[in-house]
Structures are given as structure tokens and as C-alpha cells.
mmCIF file of C-alpha atoms and ligand atoms in Angstrom:
data_model
loop_
_atom_site.group_PDB
_atom_site.id
_atom_site.type_symbol
_atom_site.label_atom_id
_atom_site.label_comp_id
_atom_site.label_asym_id
_atom_site.label_seq_id
_atom_site.Cartn_x
_atom_site.Cartn_y
_atom_site.Cartn_z
ATOM 1 C CA MET X 1 80.442 -188.699 21.295
ATOM 2 C CA THR X 2 77.433 -190.607 22.630
ATOM 3 C CA ASP X 3 74.174 -189.386 21.120
ATOM 4 C CA LEU X 4 71.860 -190.149 24.004
ATOM 5 C CA PHE X 5 72.833 -190.760 27.606
ATOM 6 C CA LEU X 6 70.108 -192.483 29.616
ATOM 7 C CA LEU X 7 69.532 -192.012 33.343
ATOM 8 C CA PRO X 8 66.654 -194.375 34.158
ATOM 9 C CA GLY X 9 66.702 -193.503 37.889
ATOM 10 C CA ASP X 10 64.117 -194.723 40.386
ATOM 11 C CA GLY X 11 60.517 -195.893 40.612
ATOM 12 C CA ILE X 12 58.874 -196.167 37.202
ATOM 13 C CA GLY X 13 61.931 -194.494 35.609
ATOM 14 C CA PRO X 14 63.636 -197.749 34.505
ATOM 15 C CA GLU X 15 60.328 -199.108 33.149
ATOM 16 C CA VAL X 16 59.611 -196.124 30.927
ATOM 17 C CA ILE X 17 63.231 -195.747 29.781
ATOM 18 C CA ALA X 18 63.228 -199.415 28.735
ATOM 19 C CA GLU X 19 60.340 -198.542 26.395
ATOM 20 C CA VAL X 20 62.306 -195.621 24.943
ATOM 21 C CA LYS X 21 65.082 -198.082 24.102
ATOM 22 C CA ARG X 22 62.613 -200.199 22.150
ATOM 23 C CA VAL X 23 61.385 -197.146 20.262
ATOM 24 C CA ALA X 24 64.953 -195.967 19.545
ATOM 25 C CA ALA X 25 65.890 -199.442 18.267
ATOM 26 C CA ALA X 26 62.984 -199.317 15.809
ATOM 27 C CA LEU X 27 63.103 -195.662 14.750
ATOM 28 C CA THR X 28 66.761 -194.640 15.005
ATOM 29 C CA PRO X 29 68.875 -197.819 15.243
ATOM 30 C CA ASP X 30 72.030 -195.858 14.395
ATOM 31 C CA LEU X 31 71.859 -193.639 17.494
ATOM 32 C CA THR X 32 74.537 -194.426 20.068
ATOM 33 C CA LEU X 33 73.177 -194.943 23.574
ATOM 34 C CA ASP X 34 74.893 -195.157 26.926
ATOM 35 C CA GLU X 35 73.514 -195.134 30.449
ATOM 36 C CA GLY X 36 74.352 -194.431 34.082
ATOM 37 C CA LEU X 37 73.013 -194.733 37.607
ATOM 38 C CA PHE X 38 71.058 -191.768 38.918
ATOM 39 C CA GLY X 39 69.011 -190.948 42.002
ATOM 40 C CA GLY X 40 68.273 -193.245 44.924
ATOM 41 C CA ILE X 41 69.618 -196.295 43.148
ATOM 42 C CA ALA X 42 72.943 -194.512 42.588
ATOM 43 C CA TYR X 43 73.037 -193.509 46.252
ATOM 44 C CA ASP X 44 72.439 -197.107 47.334
ATOM 45 C CA THR X 45 74.997 -198.528 44.898
ATOM 46 C CA GLU X 46 77.667 -195.835 44.681
ATOM 47 C CA GLY X 47 77.123 -193.712 47.793
ATOM 48 C CA ALA X 48 76.117 -190.578 45.863
ATOM 49 C CA PRO X 49 72.910 -189.844 43.923
ATOM 50 C CA ILE X 50 75.074 -188.952 40.922
ATOM 51 C CA SER X 51 78.760 -189.873 40.715
ATOM 52 C CA ASP X 52 81.290 -187.543 39.125
ATOM 53 C CA ALA X 53 81.919 -190.182 36.452
ATOM 54 C CA THR X 54 78.214 -190.343 35.531
ATOM 55 C CA LEU X 55 77.999 -186.563 35.490
ATOM 56 C CA SER X 56 80.973 -186.215 33.134
ATOM 57 C CA ALA X 57 79.669 -188.943 30.839
ATOM 58 C CA ALA X 58 76.262 -187.253 30.703
ATOM 59 C CA MET X 59 77.792 -183.868 29.962
ATOM 60 C CA ALA X 60 79.938 -185.324 27.181
ATOM 61 C CA SER X 61 76.917 -186.639 25.267
ATOM 62 C CA LYS X 62 74.615 -184.796 22.855
ATOM 63 C CA ALA X 63 71.474 -185.298 24.917
ATOM 64 C CA VAL X 64 70.565 -186.729 28.310
ATOM 65 C CA LEU X 65 67.264 -188.513 28.912
ATOM 66 C CA MET X 66 66.212 -189.069 32.478
ATOM 67 C CA GLY X 67 63.435 -191.333 33.775
ATOM 68 C CA ALA X 68 62.523 -190.247 37.292
ATOM 69 C CA VAL X 69 64.161 -189.889 40.688
ATOM 70 C CA GLY X 70 63.182 -190.298 44.300
ATOM 71 C CA GLY X 71 60.990 -192.413 46.493
ATOM 72 C CA PRO X 72 59.941 -192.780 50.117
ATOM 73 C CA GLN X 73 62.908 -194.993 50.965
ATOM 74 C CA TRP X 74 65.292 -192.049 50.524
ATOM 75 C CA ALA X 75 63.193 -189.445 52.322
ATOM 76 C CA SER X 76 65.509 -189.458 55.331
ATOM 77 C CA ALA X 77 68.803 -189.546 53.425
ATOM 78 C CA PRO X 78 71.040 -186.533 54.131
ATOM 79 C CA ARG X 79 69.849 -183.548 52.104
ATOM 80 C CA ASP X 80 72.837 -183.460 49.738
ATOM 81 C CA LYS X 81 72.511 -187.210 49.077
ATOM 82 C CA ARG X 82 68.836 -187.163 48.244
ATOM 83 C CA PRO X 83 67.825 -188.117 44.700
ATOM 84 C CA GLU X 84 66.364 -184.628 44.129
ATOM 85 C CA ALA X 85 69.771 -183.097 44.935
ATOM 86 C CA ALA X 86 71.252 -185.069 42.027
ATOM 87 C CA LEU X 87 68.650 -183.674 39.672
ATOM 88 C CA LEU X 88 69.312 -180.095 40.766
ATOM 89 C CA ARG X 89 73.061 -180.672 40.423
ATOM 90 C CA LEU X 90 72.653 -182.128 36.946
ATOM 91 C CA ARG X 91 70.498 -179.196 35.806
ATOM 92 C CA SER X 92 72.911 -176.708 37.304
ATOM 93 C CA GLU X 93 76.132 -178.290 35.953
ATOM 94 C CA MET X 94 74.613 -178.777 32.508
ATOM 95 C CA LYS X 95 73.543 -175.101 32.687
ATOM 96 C CA VAL X 96 70.174 -175.951 31.163
ATOM 97 C CA TYR X 97 68.451 -172.744 32.186
ATOM 98 C CA ALA X 98 65.391 -172.942 29.916
ATOM 99 C CA ASN X 99 62.931 -175.706 30.670
ATOM 100 C CA LEU X 100 60.331 -176.246 27.975
ATOM 101 C CA ARG X 101 57.229 -177.893 29.368
ATOM 102 C CA PRO X 102 54.583 -178.259 26.686
ATOM 103 C CA ALA X 103 50.986 -178.903 27.641
ATOM 104 C CA LEU X 104 49.527 -180.431 24.536
ATOM 105 C CA CYS X 105 46.075 -181.963 24.608
ATOM 106 C CA PHE X 106 45.902 -184.779 22.070
ATOM 107 C CA GLY X 107 42.412 -184.717 20.543
ATOM 108 C CA PRO X 108 41.441 -188.285 21.509
ATOM 109 C CA LEU X 109 42.315 -187.486 25.151
ATOM 110 C CA ALA X 110 40.194 -184.377 25.610
ATOM 111 C CA ASP X 111 37.763 -186.360 27.754
ATOM 112 C CA ALA X 112 40.523 -187.638 30.058
ATOM 113 C CA SER X 113 41.072 -184.130 31.485
ATOM 114 C CA SER X 114 39.263 -183.043 34.638
ATOM 115 C CA LEU X 115 38.333 -179.874 32.741
ATOM 116 C CA LYS X 116 35.554 -179.663 30.170
ATOM 117 C CA ARG X 117 36.348 -180.873 26.658
ATOM 118 C CA GLU X 118 35.668 -177.437 25.120
ATOM 119 C CA VAL X 119 38.214 -175.838 27.472
ATOM 120 C CA VAL X 120 41.096 -178.189 26.674
ATOM 121 C CA GLU X 121 40.451 -179.580 23.198
ATOM 122 C CA GLY X 122 43.258 -178.451 20.888
ATOM 123 C CA LEU X 123 45.273 -176.969 23.729
ATOM 124 C CA ASP X 124 48.895 -176.233 22.810
ATOM 125 C CA LEU X 125 50.561 -174.288 25.605
ATOM 126 C CA MET X 126 54.297 -174.007 26.138
ATOM 127 C CA ILE X 127 55.581 -173.189 29.598
ATOM 128 C CA VAL X 128 59.165 -171.976 29.704
ATOM 129 C CA ARG X 129 60.443 -172.408 33.243
ATOM 130 C CA GLU X 130 63.731 -170.876 34.379
ATOM 131 C CA LEU X 131 65.583 -173.916 35.718
ATOM 132 C CA THR X 132 68.969 -173.081 37.192
ATOM 133 C CA GLY X 133 68.316 -170.044 39.376
ATOM 134 C CA GLY X 134 65.852 -168.473 41.764
ATOM 135 C CA VAL X 135 64.889 -169.802 45.152
ATOM 136 C CA TYR X 136 65.999 -173.354 44.291
ATOM 137 C CA PHE X 137 69.634 -172.266 44.231
ATOM 138 C CA GLY X 138 69.793 -168.847 45.967
ATOM 139 C CA GLN X 139 72.141 -168.343 48.915
ATOM 140 C CA PRO X 140 71.924 -168.015 51.848
ATOM 141 C CA ARG X 141 69.595 -170.840 52.726
ATOM 142 C CA GLY X 142 69.304 -173.066 55.738
ATOM 143 C CA ILE X 143 67.613 -173.879 58.998
ATOM 144 C CA GLU X 144 69.133 -172.181 62.045
ATOM 145 C CA THR X 145 68.382 -172.282 65.738
ATOM 146 C CA LEU X 146 67.580 -168.951 67.334
ATOM 147 C CA ALA X 147 68.559 -167.765 70.823
ATOM 148 C CA ASN X 148 65.018 -168.378 72.049
ATOM 149 C CA GLY X 149 65.250 -172.022 70.975
ATOM 150 C CA GLN X 150 63.000 -171.610 67.951
ATOM 151 C CA GLN X 151 64.198 -172.605 64.532
ATOM 152 C CA ARG X 152 64.194 -170.409 61.464
ATOM 153 C CA GLY X 153 64.135 -171.795 57.915
ATOM 154 C CA PHE X 154 65.094 -169.497 55.062
ATOM 155 C CA ASP X 155 65.721 -169.492 51.316
ATOM 156 C CA THR X 156 66.776 -166.738 48.961
ATOM 157 C CA GLN X 157 64.926 -165.827 45.795
ATOM 158 C CA VAL X 158 67.424 -164.120 43.521
ATOM 159 C CA TYR X 159 67.707 -163.298 39.801
ATOM 160 C CA THR X 160 70.193 -161.254 37.797
ATOM 161 C CA THR X 161 69.489 -159.354 34.592
ATOM 162 C CA SER X 162 71.266 -161.899 32.404
ATOM 163 C CA GLU X 163 69.524 -164.880 34.008
ATOM 164 C CA ILE X 164 66.153 -163.325 33.252
ATOM 165 C CA GLU X 165 67.120 -162.137 29.802
ATOM 166 C CA ARG X 166 68.441 -165.456 28.483
ATOM 167 C CA VAL X 167 65.329 -167.422 29.457
ATOM 168 C CA ALA X 168 63.003 -164.699 28.181
ATOM 169 C CA ARG X 169 64.886 -164.769 24.881
ATOM 170 C CA VAL X 170 64.130 -168.494 24.557
ATOM 171 C CA ALA X 171 60.436 -167.773 25.144
ATOM 172 C CA PHE X 172 60.306 -165.005 22.526
ATOM 173 C CA GLU X 173 62.169 -167.123 19.963
ATOM 174 C CA LEU X 174 59.776 -170.042 20.528
ATOM 175 C CA ALA X 175 56.748 -167.777 20.224
ATOM 176 C CA ARG X 176 57.890 -166.586 16.801
ATOM 177 C CA GLY X 177 57.608 -170.152 15.537
ATOM 178 C CA ARG X 178 54.164 -170.570 17.105
ATOM 179 C CA ARG X 179 51.317 -168.103 17.663
ATOM 180 C CA ASN X 180 53.669 -165.211 18.461
ATOM 181 C CA LYS X 181 52.450 -164.517 22.017
ATOM 182 C CA VAL X 182 54.370 -164.508 25.299
ATOM 183 C CA ALA X 183 52.866 -164.124 28.773
ATOM 184 C CA SER X 184 55.445 -163.461 31.475
ATOM 185 C CA ALA X 185 54.332 -164.424 34.986
ATOM 186 C CA GLU X 186 55.823 -163.022 38.213
ATOM 187 C CA LYS X 187 54.793 -161.377 41.470
ATOM 188 C CA SER X 188 56.066 -157.894 40.707
ATOM 189 C CA ASN X 189 53.410 -156.548 43.073
ATOM 190 C CA VAL X 190 55.178 -157.997 46.134
ATOM 191 C CA MET X 191 58.632 -159.302 45.192
ATOM 192 C CA GLU X 192 61.727 -157.295 44.233
ATOM 193 C CA SER X 193 62.976 -160.137 42.042
ATOM 194 C CA GLY X 194 59.539 -160.147 40.409
ATOM 195 C CA LEU X 195 59.777 -156.431 39.690
ATOM 196 C CA LEU X 196 63.208 -156.867 38.105
ATOM 197 C CA TRP X 197 61.879 -159.837 36.130
ATOM 198 C CA ARG X 198 59.119 -157.701 34.678
ATOM 199 C CA GLU X 199 61.435 -154.783 33.840
ATOM 200 C CA VAL X 200 64.038 -156.997 32.147
ATOM 201 C CA VAL X 201 61.442 -158.864 30.054
ATOM 202 C CA GLU X 202 59.858 -155.548 29.089
ATOM 203 C CA ALA X 203 63.197 -154.034 28.033
ATOM 204 C CA LEU X 204 64.223 -157.105 26.025
ATOM 205 C CA HIS X 205 60.863 -157.106 24.293
ATOM 206 C CA LYS X 206 61.225 -153.474 23.311
ATOM 207 C CA ARG X 207 64.781 -153.960 22.123
ATOM 208 C CA ASP X 208 64.620 -157.240 20.175
ATOM 209 C CA TYR X 209 61.119 -158.711 20.077
ATOM 210 C CA ALA X 210 58.637 -155.874 19.538
ATOM 211 C CA ASP X 211 56.923 -158.029 16.862
ATOM 212 C CA VAL X 212 55.874 -160.584 19.515
ATOM 213 C CA GLU X 213 52.770 -159.856 21.580
ATOM 214 C CA LEU X 214 53.846 -159.600 25.244
ATOM 215 C CA THR X 215 51.626 -159.540 28.324
ATOM 216 C CA HIS X 216 52.654 -159.484 31.981
ATOM 217 C CA ILE X 217 50.545 -161.489 34.375
ATOM 218 C CA LEU X 218 50.765 -161.971 38.131
ATOM 219 C CA ALA X 219 51.599 -165.593 38.883
ATOM 220 C CA ASP X 220 48.544 -166.202 41.090
ATOM 221 C CA ASN X 221 46.246 -164.848 38.406
ATOM 222 C CA ALA X 222 48.126 -166.990 35.871
ATOM 223 C CA ALA X 223 47.244 -170.102 37.891
ATOM 224 C CA MET X 224 43.583 -169.138 37.773
ATOM 225 C CA GLN X 225 43.625 -168.227 34.067
ATOM 226 C CA ILE X 226 45.292 -171.547 33.170
ATOM 227 C CA VAL X 227 42.317 -173.471 34.515
ATOM 228 C CA ARG X 228 39.716 -170.897 33.392
ATOM 229 C CA ASN X 229 40.774 -170.411 29.785
ATOM 230 C CA PRO X 230 44.152 -171.975 28.976
ATOM 231 C CA GLN X 231 43.836 -171.364 25.249
ATOM 232 C CA GLN X 232 44.351 -167.626 25.704
ATOM 233 C CA PHE X 233 48.058 -168.503 26.173
ATOM 234 C CA ASP X 234 50.720 -169.517 23.677
ATOM 235 C CA VAL X 235 54.132 -169.346 25.403
ATOM 236 C CA MET X 236 54.411 -168.536 29.109
ATOM 237 C CA VAL X 237 57.707 -167.693 30.802
ATOM 238 C CA MET X 238 58.354 -167.652 34.530
ATOM 239 C CA ASP X 239 60.878 -168.305 37.282
ATOM 240 C CA ASN X 240 61.910 -171.679 38.661
ATOM 241 C CA LEU X 241 59.376 -171.982 41.494
ATOM 242 C CA PHE X 242 56.341 -170.576 39.677
ATOM 243 C CA GLY X 243 57.263 -172.766 36.708
ATOM 244 C CA ASP X 244 57.370 -175.861 38.897
ATOM 245 C CA ILE X 245 53.878 -175.158 40.181
ATOM 246 C CA LEU X 246 52.176 -173.829 37.059
ATOM 247 C CA SER X 247 53.541 -176.645 34.896
ATOM 248 C CA ASP X 248 51.907 -179.225 37.173
ATOM 249 C CA ILE X 249 48.603 -177.370 36.842
ATOM 250 C CA SER X 250 48.899 -177.167 33.083
ATOM 251 C CA ALA X 251 49.862 -180.851 32.920
ATOM 252 C CA GLN X 252 46.519 -181.824 34.358
ATOM 253 C CA LEU X 253 44.754 -179.975 31.543
ATOM 254 C CA THR X 254 46.055 -182.538 29.099
ATOM 255 C CA GLY X 255 44.424 -185.504 30.729
ATOM 256 C CA SER X 256 47.325 -187.065 32.528
ATOM 257 C CA LEU X 257 50.702 -186.220 33.948
ATOM 258 C CA GLY X 258 51.736 -189.473 32.260
ATOM 259 C CA MET X 259 51.612 -187.719 28.894
ATOM 260 C CA LEU X 260 53.978 -184.810 29.403
ATOM 261 C CA PRO X 261 57.574 -184.573 28.261
ATOM 262 C CA SER X 262 60.018 -181.744 28.902
ATOM 263 C CA ALA X 263 63.250 -180.399 27.509
ATOM 264 C CA ALA X 264 65.815 -178.364 29.395
ATOM 265 C CA LEU X 265 68.112 -176.389 27.160
ATOM 266 C CA GLY X 266 71.209 -174.291 27.704
ATOM 267 C CA ASP X 267 73.200 -172.261 25.238
ATOM 268 C CA PRO X 268 72.976 -173.410 21.604
ATOM 269 C CA GLY X 269 75.166 -176.427 20.841
ATOM 270 C CA LYS X 270 75.253 -177.610 24.468
ATOM 271 C CA PRO X 271 73.599 -180.929 25.436
ATOM 272 C CA GLY X 272 69.950 -180.772 26.457
ATOM 273 C CA LEU X 273 68.355 -182.607 29.363
ATOM 274 C CA TYR X 274 65.074 -184.363 28.680
ATOM 275 C CA GLU X 275 62.682 -185.720 31.281
ATOM 276 C CA PRO X 276 59.099 -186.840 31.553
ATOM 277 C CA ILE X 277 57.329 -184.495 33.985
ATOM 278 C CA HIS X 278 55.768 -187.307 36.003
ATOM 279 C CA GLY X 279 57.759 -188.365 39.030
ATOM 280 C CA SER X 280 58.889 -191.806 40.119
ATOM 281 C CA ALA X 281 55.313 -192.884 41.034
ATOM 282 C CA PRO X 282 56.376 -195.357 43.767
ATOM 283 C CA ASP X 283 52.761 -196.529 44.130
ATOM 284 C CA ILE X 284 52.808 -198.226 40.725
ATOM 285 C CA ALA X 285 56.539 -198.855 40.284
ATOM 286 C CA GLY X 286 57.584 -202.336 39.197
ATOM 287 C CA GLN X 287 54.078 -203.339 38.112
ATOM 288 C CA GLY X 288 54.312 -202.584 34.404
ATOM 289 C CA LEU X 289 51.448 -200.085 34.615
ATOM 290 C CA ALA X 290 53.188 -196.763 33.958
ATOM 291 C CA ASN X 291 52.319 -194.761 30.871
ATOM 292 C CA PRO X 292 55.521 -194.675 28.764
ATOM 293 C CA LEU X 293 54.314 -191.824 26.523
ATOM 294 C CA ALA X 294 55.846 -188.970 28.527
ATOM 295 C CA ALA X 295 59.253 -190.673 28.254
ATOM 296 C CA ILE X 296 58.712 -191.510 24.592
ATOM 297 C CA LEU X 297 57.685 -187.909 23.887
ATOM 298 C CA SER X 298 60.753 -186.693 25.822
ATOM 299 C CA PHE X 299 62.823 -188.781 23.423
ATOM 300 C CA GLU X 300 60.883 -187.107 20.623
ATOM 301 C CA MET X 301 61.945 -183.692 22.003
ATOM 302 C CA ALA X 302 65.573 -184.874 22.230
ATOM 303 C CA LEU X 303 65.456 -185.916 18.564
ATOM 304 C CA ARG X 304 64.137 -182.487 17.673
ATOM 305 C CA TRP X 305 66.123 -180.148 19.903
ATOM 306 C CA SER X 306 69.489 -181.860 20.443
ATOM 307 C CA LEU X 307 69.965 -184.585 17.842
ATOM 308 C CA ASP X 308 68.974 -182.700 14.704
ATOM 309 C CA ARG X 309 66.444 -185.331 13.640
ATOM 310 C CA ALA X 310 63.247 -183.374 13.173
ATOM 311 C CA ALA X 311 61.902 -185.825 10.581
ATOM 312 C CA ASP X 312 62.225 -188.773 12.981
ATOM 313 C CA ALA X 313 60.640 -186.659 15.697
ATOM 314 C CA ASP X 314 57.690 -185.876 13.426
ATOM 315 C CA ARG X 315 57.240 -189.576 12.670
ATOM 316 C CA LEU X 316 57.307 -190.479 16.326
ATOM 317 C CA LYS X 317 54.812 -187.804 17.310
ATOM 318 C CA ALA X 318 52.467 -188.908 14.547
ATOM 319 C CA ALA X 319 52.786 -192.511 15.723
ATOM 320 C CA VAL X 320 51.837 -191.548 19.284
ATOM 321 C CA GLU X 321 48.799 -189.665 17.981
ATOM 322 C CA LYS X 322 47.796 -192.618 15.834
ATOM 323 C CA ALA X 323 48.120 -195.041 18.735
ATOM 324 C CA LEU X 324 45.877 -192.807 20.856
ATOM 325 C CA GLU X 325 43.362 -192.425 18.043
ATOM 326 C CA GLY X 326 43.309 -196.203 17.784
ATOM 327 C CA GLY X 327 42.217 -196.333 21.428
ATOM 328 C CA ALA X 328 45.516 -197.172 23.133
ATOM 329 C CA ARG X 329 45.093 -196.235 26.811
ATOM 330 C CA THR X 330 47.095 -196.964 29.919
ATOM 331 C CA ARG X 331 45.319 -196.843 33.271
ATOM 332 C CA ASP X 332 46.040 -193.145 33.919
ATOM 333 C CA LEU X 333 44.081 -192.477 30.696
ATOM 334 C CA GLY X 334 41.170 -194.613 31.773
ATOM 335 C CA GLY X 335 42.280 -197.733 29.887
ATOM 336 C CA GLU X 336 43.621 -201.155 30.704
ATOM 337 C CA MET X 337 46.929 -201.313 28.868
ATOM 338 C CA GLY X 338 50.249 -201.866 30.560
ATOM 339 C CA THR X 339 53.519 -200.079 29.825
ATOM 340 C CA THR X 340 54.730 -202.545 27.189
ATOM 341 C CA GLN X 341 51.399 -202.747 25.388
ATOM 342 C CA MET X 342 51.238 -198.977 25.023
ATOM 343 C CA THR X 343 54.682 -199.018 23.423
ATOM 344 C CA ASP X 344 53.570 -201.904 21.190
ATOM 345 C CA ALA X 345 50.754 -199.667 19.940
ATOM 346 C CA VAL X 346 53.208 -196.850 19.184
ATOM 347 C CA LEU X 347 55.590 -199.256 17.419
ATOM 348 C CA ALA X 348 52.727 -200.657 15.371
ATOM 349 C CA ALA X 349 51.757 -197.123 14.332
ATOM 350 C CA LEU X 350 55.381 -196.366 13.419
HETATM 351 C C1 LIG S 401 59.998 -181.093 38.663
HETATM 352 C C2 LIG S 401 60.121 -181.716 40.018
HETATM 353 C C3 LIG S 401 61.464 -181.364 40.602
HETATM 354 C C4 LIG S 401 61.496 -179.856 40.814
HETATM 355 C C5 LIG S 401 61.853 -182.099 41.889
HETATM 356 C C6 LIG S 401 61.792 -183.607 41.728
HETATM 357 C C7 LIG S 401 63.202 -181.683 42.413
HETATM 358 O O1 LIG S 401 59.063 -181.328 40.819
HETATM 359 O O2 LIG S 401 60.863 -181.347 37.804
HETATM 360 O O3 LIG S 401 59.033 -180.354 38.431
HETATM 361 O O4 LIG S 401 61.016 -179.349 41.837
HETATM 362 O O5 LIG S 401 62.010 -179.170 39.936
HETATM 363 MG MG1 LIG S 402 57.532 -180.270 39.759
#
């Protein structure tokens, strides 16, 4: 069984995944790696943004690490052939319903955030985003033409008890190993699915996690609180759409989107899907400027959560911190380094 299946994808994806390979060669030379085409490049080469063969190979490995997908050249591809469709399919088929998106502000980067140093310094927030349900997948959806000639676009936001419960369970379990607090965000004041979300989280808390401090927060207020005082939060749990939005906001707290990894996990023992949160960044693709740290830290999460190598993960995280303390900065962090040089700094620290 392959340990790590790489899907470099589009834009800066191949550049940052190439750096992960260098790190893996130095830190964990015994790991078995394999790789496949994914996203726009797969569509151009194979006619589908993810082929069935690539999907099966990914699902048969212990962990999948993706670079990035998408770009303006595929904006007019048919909807089901778009790079983003491949990502949603991969998440759905791998059944990775819990997406861990940490917002960790490394001390030396506190001044790179657009928020004040005292607001973000020491920040360690974990957003748990539901990843395989909600309005991203709900049926019916579509764009239809009405009798009066107008068009009507519609999506369905839908959650079942078990979908809510399993992701909330992940949040509570994580909190127990951290500062023991969970904030659950929804719009129970206007949405039926939000009301059910709140009731299910509340019931699960009462039943199995009464020792964890639970608060319910409306998602709009959560957005405001994240920029006002993010350190009031430890673990936050929310649906797919709110998690997409609030994780981008929290990413900015840390100084740069180029710093943030993520892990998407399913049931225990199943392969996890790891991805840097930044997108394909077509504006800087191919220039060797991308910050490789989000991809390197995604590898760090894969070591920890899927490959049972916590000690290697600890070493890698410490090396990233040391490189930053030593002043290593790519352009997104206000520095001058290129992609390869940043990795050199991490390798030197290792
Ligand atoms: C993310 C991205 C994706 C999403 C896109 C690329 C489909 O924004 O991972 O946050 O919306 O989930
Ligand atoms: Mg997003």
C-alpha cells in the first residue's frame, strides 16, 4: 500500500508539491510515494479532471496530498469537468467529512497579519468544517428556465442527524486534547438545517461530551468575533459553506494564506486527504515564488494523522518554526525568498 499519494494539480500546485518531495526525501526517505494527474491538467491530458484510475489509486493509499486545482483557462469547461468538480468528487468518494483547518500564528509572523500583533500573537484556532454534505452536495440543484423566460438558480442545504453528529464528535474529541472548548456556528435563527445542527450538537454534548465547554454562535457573529478577538476560540465546528468562508477569514489572521495546511478525515483507519488552503494562484504560477510552507505543513499533518509518525511531524513543525525565526520569508510574508529557498531554510533547520 502506497503511503502517500500526491496530486500536484494546477497552478502553483506542482511547485509546492515538488518541495514536499524534497522534504520527504530528507525526513522520511522510507515512505512510499506515488502520484497522479488531478484538476485542469488531468482534464487537458485525460479528458476528465480526475480519472477513475487516479481515484482508485488515491483511495488505496494511506494518505493523499493535493497541491491545488483550477485556473482561468478552465473557467468555461463544462461544470462536471471543471477542476473544482474533481476536488468535490475526491472529498465525497473518500468520505472525508471532517476538514481540520488550523489557524496557527507562528510568533515571528505576528506582524505579517493585517490585524494587530496583540490580537493574533499566539493564536491557535482549529476550524472543523463539514466537508461532504450541505449545500455543496444537496439535491435538487440547477438552473432552470421559467415560463416567463427568466432563469432560476437553486441549491439545497441539507443535513441529517448522523452527518452533523459525526463531525461534531471530531470537534469535541479534538477539543479534549487542546483547551477543551468548542464553538458551534450555524444560522439556527433563520435556517431549518441550522436549527437541527444546533439541536444535534447540543444533544451529543449532553450525552457524551459534557466535560467540554460548548457554546453556540450564529455564523455571522462568528465572522465578526474571529476578527475582533479570535483567541476566545479553541475549536470551532460548522457546516461546509460557513466553514469555507470562515476558514478563509481565519487564514488571514495568521499572516498569509500561504501558511495554512488542512486535513480532511473520514472514519478512523480510512485515508485522509491533505491540502494547503491556498488555491492555485495563477498570478504567480510557474515563477518559483509560491510559499511552500502550507504544502509542507499539510505533509506534516499527514505524518501525524494518517501515517502514524508523530515524532517526524514534530521535527518538521519545529524546523518550519526555526526557519521562520531565522528570518526565512517568501514574498507573501514580506520577504524576498523563492519557493526553493524557503524549503532550503526548512531543510537546513531539519
Ligand atoms: C476550499 C476551496 C474549495 C471549496 C473550492 C476550490 C472548490 O475554496 O477548499 O476552501 O469551496 O471547498
Ligand atoms: Mg475555500
